Amino acid sequence: MSPRTQQQLDKIRKERKQAIMDTALETFAEHGYESTSISMIARKTDISKGLMYNYFEGKEDLLTSIMTEGIEEMFSMADPNRDGVLTKEEFEYLIDGMFELMRVKSNFYKLYFSLMMQPSVSKLFMAKMNQVIEPFLKLFVDYYTKKGAKNPMVEAVLVGALFDGIGFNYVFNPDVYPLDEVIKLVKERFV
Amino acid sequence: MSPRTQQQLDKIRKERKQAIMDTALETFAEHGYESTSISMIARKTDISKGLMYNYFEGKEDLLTSIMTEGIEEMFSMADPNRDGVLTKEEFEYLIDGMFELMRVKSNFYKLYFSLMMQPSVSKLFMAKMNQVIEPFLKLFVDYYTKKGAKNPMVEAVLVGALFDGIGFNYVFNPDVYPLDEVIKLVKERFV
Amino acid sequence: MSPRTQQQLDKIRKERKQAIMDTALETFAEHGYESTSISMIARKTDISKGLMYNYFEGKEDLLTSIMTEGIEEMFSMADPNRDGVLTKEEFEYLIDGMFELMRVKSNFYKLYFSLMMQPSVSKLFMAKMNQVIEPFLKLFVDYYTKKGAKNPMVEAVLVGALFDGIGFNYVFNPDVYPLDEVIKLVKERFV
Amino acid sequence: MSPRTQQQLDKIRKERKQAIMDTALETFAEHGYESTSISMIARKTDISKGLMYNYFEGKEDLLTSIMTEGIEEMFSMADPNRDGVLTKEEFEYLIDGMFELMRVKSNFYKLYFSLMMQPSVSKLFMAKMNQVIEPFLKLFVDYYTKKGAKNPMVEAVLVGALFDGIGFNYVFNPDVYPLDEVIKLVKERFV
DNA sequence: GATGAATGAGAATTCATTCAT
DNA sequence: CATGAATGAATTCTCATTCAT
């Protein structure tokens, strides 16, 4: 047996780190951050408690890593800044993308929503999330401005609230929520 | 010398109990249910930890009491069942009532939202809240049916999501949120 | 209404004190000393917690009072020292008396046995109980000496153990224990 | 460097667990189950409170483990079921074994007796103990039947009470109790 | 890297006792 | 005399984190 190369080690490390984060996200989403113990995550990931601390500085670091990754992923997947202008088709496409993200990353959204509710925790992520949200808001404002809305800012805020509300309702009841039809209606009414 | 009369005792009990519930609601809303300790509440209410248990069976009972009271208040304040039919004016009035409630009881809403995010806790209140929400949903469906909407149910669900989303955004940023204008727009767009 | 006389007050006081002790004995016997709370006793006796402390200095004092009373009662009821000599008939009579006492005062015996098991507590009562037991033991020794037993002391000790054992088994299973037949056999074998 | 092997871990766990159980048995026997705190046991075992919960689910589990072990040990050491029949010699041997056990495991017996006194706890062990006691009782009944006793069952019950009583007296005064002579007399009188 | 034993701070809860009324 | 609100110390238990191996 030749010893593993540095690259192999890096790969293992990266994969394991991801495995921990995946399990943790799932568990945080299911039981909440506070109610999830490090032991639980370690057991589910099939590693020892001690090893967790080799990959993350602690529980909070684990949470931050998950959230950061999720936010970045959101940012990269749904980056709207192609040319800074939104056509009708692009708006619709963006809406689809957004809700598709919720479908695929529903655990992330669950966690996100639950963290937003705890101001003491949320400050950590608020800033980051705002970096994601703001460009969208700006796009919306531009869109409604161009459309000649009386108060484009408010219009944009309303759409933002709508996305949050639908997401919020959907991720906690994915099985019964009529997401597709709701999306269709959103498009009719807000695009 | 002589012991307190029953009335005096009742008064003390009622006031203390309310004081505890007020502090607890505030603290739960600020830090979340899990992250709030009984000690914290006791300290803030300026009573001993032990006394908490004279008034509530435990942390969960305290939470339940707060939520039950809040839900009942909500129910009584915003009871829509006058004649089971919603005119345009009544719909607008109802919207105003709803958001007024959020303004006044923003801590309750914060707590409500945060609890909904924690499956472990939420089951307790889901049922109760649904009793409150369902009649509204039904009213909305009727309203949109009468208005001749293609898909009244989806329309109602969308309004529900909108209320959640606005509430959610508002209670966590009450100072900067343009609530009045958003409400106005909701009325224009959804009534 | 004329105020109650001192005698009436004394009577009330005495009766109430007895009522507390009765309830306490019952509850201690049922749940054990440690597991019985002052609140529980107060509630059952239908008085306030505070009043308990008007009658007893504390939980331990209450226990001591109960035990002292019980032991004294035992002493007075089963006092064998008529002339210091035990005939066969008297021995049998004494045995009957003893077990009759267990039947009537089974709660006291339960408590007694359970306290004896906790050396830290028992020291308090050991001394007192020994004052009760010793004369009996002496009587037994005399009896067996007169009967010409090889080792009267051991004989007496054995009878003592037998009484304890039967009592112990009986008070914890009074419904199924064949007390009468066992007593009969004890007499046959040991008188 | 390298983590401990499974064997090392097993050894540590087994030893620690046993150490805790030993201390706990001693302390329960001395102060009673209720009056013994986890802290007390941890301090005596020279480990942290928290570690207790690595080895036992809680105080009750600790008690159950101790009792189960003790009962099993009793069962295995004093198993009378060789051929289901008891000769005179075997009976005497059995008596010796029983009291030898009391001598060696006097703490277990103390705890056993004290638990039997607390109905709240006792139900847990009553069943188990009866499994141990019943075969003995049956043996005794057979023995006395064969001996032609008028009422073998009562005879057996009496012997049972005697064992309890002697044990009870002995374990709480092992230094002064004339156990050997009492045993001798028991054999003379009951074998 | 990897393990899980071990710690210690802190959580919820209980309860004997005190005391203002 | 009587009440029960109030306290505070002690109890059981949890868990993030450390560390010897």
PDB file of N, CA and C in Angstrom, chain A residues 25 29 100-113 170-171 174:
ATOM      1  N   LEU A  25     -27.139  19.913   7.616  1.00  0.00           N
ATOM      2  CA  LEU A  25     -28.230  20.723   7.056  1.00  0.00           C
ATOM      3  C   LEU A  25     -29.557  19.991   7.220  1.00  0.00           C
ATOM      4  N   ALA A  29     -32.450  21.267   9.648  1.00  0.00           N
ATOM      5  CA  ALA A  29     -33.742  21.587   9.033  1.00  0.00           C
ATOM      6  C   ALA A  29     -34.858  20.806   9.703  1.00  0.00           C
ATOM      7  N   GLU A 100     -37.642  26.723  -8.215  1.00  0.00           N
ATOM      8  CA  GLU A 100     -36.940  25.464  -8.447  1.00  0.00           C
ATOM      9  C   GLU A 100     -35.888  25.261  -7.349  1.00  0.00           C
ATOM     10  N   LEU A 101     -35.225  26.343  -7.034  1.00  0.00           N
ATOM     11  CA  LEU A 101     -34.227  26.308  -5.968  1.00  0.00           C
ATOM     12  C   LEU A 101     -34.864  25.865  -4.641  1.00  0.00           C
ATOM     13  N   MET A 102     -36.024  26.397  -4.379  1.00  0.00           N
ATOM     14  CA  MET A 102     -36.710  26.027  -3.134  1.00  0.00           C
ATOM     15  C   MET A 102     -37.058  24.550  -3.110  1.00  0.00           C
ATOM     16  N   ARG A 103     -37.440  24.064  -4.289  1.00  0.00           N
ATOM     17  CA  ARG A 103     -37.781  22.653  -4.373  1.00  0.00           C
ATOM     18  C   ARG A 103     -36.549  21.800  -4.083  1.00  0.00           C
ATOM     19  N   VAL A 104     -35.464  22.172  -4.742  1.00  0.00           N
ATOM     20  CA  VAL A 104     -34.246  21.361  -4.646  1.00  0.00           C
ATOM     21  C   VAL A 104     -33.553  21.549  -3.293  1.00  0.00           C
ATOM     22  N   LYS A 105     -33.535  22.760  -2.842  1.00  0.00           N
ATOM     23  CA  LYS A 105     -32.805  23.062  -1.604  1.00  0.00           C
ATOM     24  C   LYS A 105     -33.766  23.345  -0.453  1.00  0.00           C
ATOM     25  N   SER A 106     -34.800  22.553  -0.374  1.00  0.00           N
ATOM     26  CA  SER A 106     -35.819  22.905   0.609  1.00  0.00           C
ATOM     27  C   SER A 106     -35.262  22.878   2.034  1.00  0.00           C
ATOM     28  N   ASN A 107     -34.329  21.995   2.300  1.00  0.00           N
ATOM     29  CA  ASN A 107     -33.736  21.989   3.641  1.00  0.00           C
ATOM     30  C   ASN A 107     -33.007  23.293   3.933  1.00  0.00           C
ATOM     31  N   PHE A 108     -32.300  23.781   2.944  1.00  0.00           N
ATOM     32  CA  PHE A 108     -31.618  25.054   3.141  1.00  0.00           C
ATOM     33  C   PHE A 108     -32.627  26.155   3.459  1.00  0.00           C
ATOM     34  N   TYR A 109     -33.719  26.160   2.752  1.00  0.00           N
ATOM     35  CA  TYR A 109     -34.705  27.208   2.992  1.00  0.00           C
ATOM     36  C   TYR A 109     -35.361  27.080   4.368  1.00  0.00           C
ATOM     37  N   LYS A 110     -35.622  25.844   4.727  1.00  0.00           N
ATOM     38  CA  LYS A 110     -36.187  25.630   6.067  1.00  0.00           C
ATOM     39  C   LYS A 110     -35.257  26.234   7.103  1.00  0.00           C
ATOM     40  N   LEU A 111     -33.996  25.877   6.977  1.00  0.00           N
ATOM     41  CA  LEU A 111     -33.021  26.371   7.938  1.00  0.00           C
ATOM     42  C   LEU A 111     -32.930  27.893   7.867  1.00  0.00           C
ATOM     43  N   TYR A 112     -32.889  28.376   6.650  1.00  0.00           N
ATOM     44  CA  TYR A 112     -32.814  29.819   6.458  1.00  0.00           C
ATOM     45  C   TYR A 112     -33.983  30.522   7.161  1.00  0.00           C
ATOM     46  N   PHE A 113     -35.171  30.057   6.888  1.00  0.00           N
ATOM     47  CA  PHE A 113     -36.337  30.696   7.506  1.00  0.00           C
ATOM     48  C   PHE A 113     -36.253  30.606   9.029  1.00  0.00           C
ATOM     49  N   TYR A 170     -44.484  26.715   1.333  1.00  0.00           N
ATOM     50  CA  TYR A 170     -44.153  25.509   0.560  1.00  0.00           C
ATOM     51  C   TYR A 170     -43.204  24.566   1.300  1.00  0.00           C
ATOM     52  N   VAL A 171     -42.100  25.099   1.808  1.00  0.00           N
ATOM     53  CA  VAL A 171     -41.094  24.189   2.380  1.00  0.00           C
ATOM     54  C   VAL A 171     -41.592  23.447   3.606  1.00  0.00           C
ATOM     55  N   PRO A 174     -44.525  20.728   1.636  1.00  0.00           N
ATOM     56  CA  PRO A 174     -44.242  20.534   0.216  1.00  0.00           C
ATOM     57  C   PRO A 174     -45.224  19.582  -0.466  1.00  0.00           C
TER      58      PRO A 174
END
